[in-house]
């Protein structure tokens, strides 16, 4: 069992540092993300999305394992997140207020980057935009599968190289990637490899239109006798812990994204309720509207409060994964109710694309199902408790 | 005795097998029919509704299912007319009227005016919420004429439409227009309506009225041939609301913005603009100033149907999720064989069953009850949204893919919590209706 790198003694960023991150995220949202949604593009103009991610890499918001990239240390889930999760969560939450899909893409890019960086391995090729390949079916691997026995993708030694075969699905990330971080079964355990995107034997298929988080690409990646050099192996014999770390970061990030989406919805609903006139009064004077908005405030408060405490009590990576999944599940549930209630404040207008509320609802729904829906989460958490 | 495995023993213990150990009397009391729940439910319906449910099931599978994915993805490129023609030919578009005006079975209609439409709505919506709304919104346009109660209106407006559709292959599509940009919920609840700021007005002129204003979110507004439009008389309030039948060929009528919606995308929701539209006296539906009561009661008849549509969204999602769980293997086994998956599926099925019971109960009278109609609409739509959500969750990331049709049902179901009065307004309607009566058995003191 490897220790989590965050605990009570973690060095927390100073308040002015956090303010700087928050300001950076706000500017990114306003100047880079918001223009993508202008005109009739409820999910963003797909042609402009590559530019968004390039800017995220160039400004250091997106993490990247490549030397010299500004996000290597301070990007979302970059090296500095080993000290504290706070800055990454802050960035993700603010960006999610503008677009959950962009935040999700940055989150998963960060998780893949973090695995490579934390392994401290010198890879035989440059990786700038890695993409995580962990999931094989509709859900991520279950608790026991993280020990490798149930995974269908497998790697076998072949001379000095490894050959990888199998199919990964729902590989999320920022559009084009230059490497895949692939988890596979090997012998009786789990291994993790960095696979250059251009090598022979890889087939990439887009999953097609999805409910929400459409700014974040989702792909199926097939590996047919893909040959990778021995140095491309990332793990030191315990890839299960790496997988847990990736999942833990992704789930924590998704918790913050859920809160961000709900915060955006709530701000919009409060603004609308202060302007819309029905039944002889501005609608925020109606008790039913107070119930919808007040209930949403309370749910969001609970999520933000639990998120604020997530740095302080984690002792090891298994515990962090478990608590991150519990946070993600309850956050998506509570924020999902908040978003649908905020949409209801708008009445029929909330259902139309123009007001942005239906996109938020689609995004939060997709977020709740990604990387483990509640059905999966309950089993994962339950199984993880058996070992305690 | 031969050794048997635990699995074989469990199979033997299931009631369908172990009932063989009972006496003849005991076996008689075991429900051993090999019927689907759908068929068992169908058998509880009155004869006319049974017939239409089976017919609608077949129609939905063969005519709606193939169109649904493309119509959802590209609603503006989809031509609805062939589907409307086929539905008209098969009698679905006149089902709100009994013979000889329509195709509803008369005996069933006398017991329940809406059950035949409700069962059809569920079947259509199971395949596609947008196409179901496209076909069902037409009924909403007809009901105000029925409520108006003038035989001359029946013969002037409904009979030609029926004959044109049934015998000449030229269906007439109707729509219903109450919502205005500044009055959504206000048009659906008495307390709100009393303070509503309505803008569509009718000015008296020689031989009729001149209508001005804009209606929004009108289902089938862009394709309807005739629309029942509610307008207040000039200088008066909502108590003067009057229903007018507006023909799309009338001068000054135009279709404005076509909305882009989250779901039910195959059915258009359009703005209709009335710019000095002259409507002759013969097109007044019911009495002048009877519009509010007419509208309110139309909603009482339509809300159970909305509940049935919601039920269809939930059932469609459930059926597709069930098929997915049967076909999908995860970590060495089928999803359907996992206990937690069976638990979820059972919960979804029982929720839908309960909602169907309430919807059918709300249709069980000749006259629609405001409280029962609202209750059915609220319960079924909330249930549908919850069930479709859980169906997606059950399928994990795959549930969010358009190709499976489950997320479409989820998007479709969300609208049923909003239109025909938001579920918040409908809850108030339940209280409004029962305010002076007890909810329990004893009278109020």
Short mmCIF file of C-alpha atoms in Angstrom, two decimals, chain A residues 116 119-127 160-162 178-179 192-196 199 227-234:
data_model
loop_
_atom_site.label_atom_id
_atom_site.label_comp_id
_atom_site.label_asym_id
_atom_site.label_seq_id
_atom_site.Cartn_x
_atom_site.Cartn_y
_atom_site.Cartn_z
CA UNK A 116 3.22 9.78 -15.23
CA UNK A 119 6.07 7.60 -11.20
CA UNK A 120 9.22 9.70 -11.75
CA UNK A 121 9.96 7.50 -14.77
CA UNK A 122 11.92 8.90 -17.68
CA UNK A 123 9.80 7.90 -20.65
CA UNK A 124 11.52 7.04 -23.94
CA UNK A 125 9.35 9.58 -25.82
CA UNK A 126 7.79 13.00 -25.16
CA UNK A 127 4.28 13.12 -23.75
CA UNK A 160 12.67 -6.46 -24.51
CA UNK A 161 9.23 -5.15 -25.30
CA UNK A 162 5.67 -5.68 -24.22
CA UNK A 178 -0.26 12.02 -28.01
CA UNK A 179 -0.09 9.11 -25.56
CA UNK A 192 0.50 0.43 -16.47
CA UNK A 193 2.12 1.65 -19.70
CA UNK A 194 2.52 4.90 -21.54
CA UNK A 195 1.76 4.11 -25.16
CA UNK A 196 2.53 6.65 -27.91
CA UNK A 199 2.20 3.31 -32.82
CA UNK A 227 4.37 -3.14 -29.09
CA UNK A 228 5.81 -0.83 -26.44
CA UNK A 229 9.39 -0.68 -25.10
CA UNK A 230 10.08 -1.90 -21.58
CA UNK A 231 10.88 1.66 -20.47
CA UNK A 232 7.31 2.65 -21.26
CA UNK A 233 6.11 0.72 -18.26
CA UNK A 234 5.17 3.29 -15.64
#
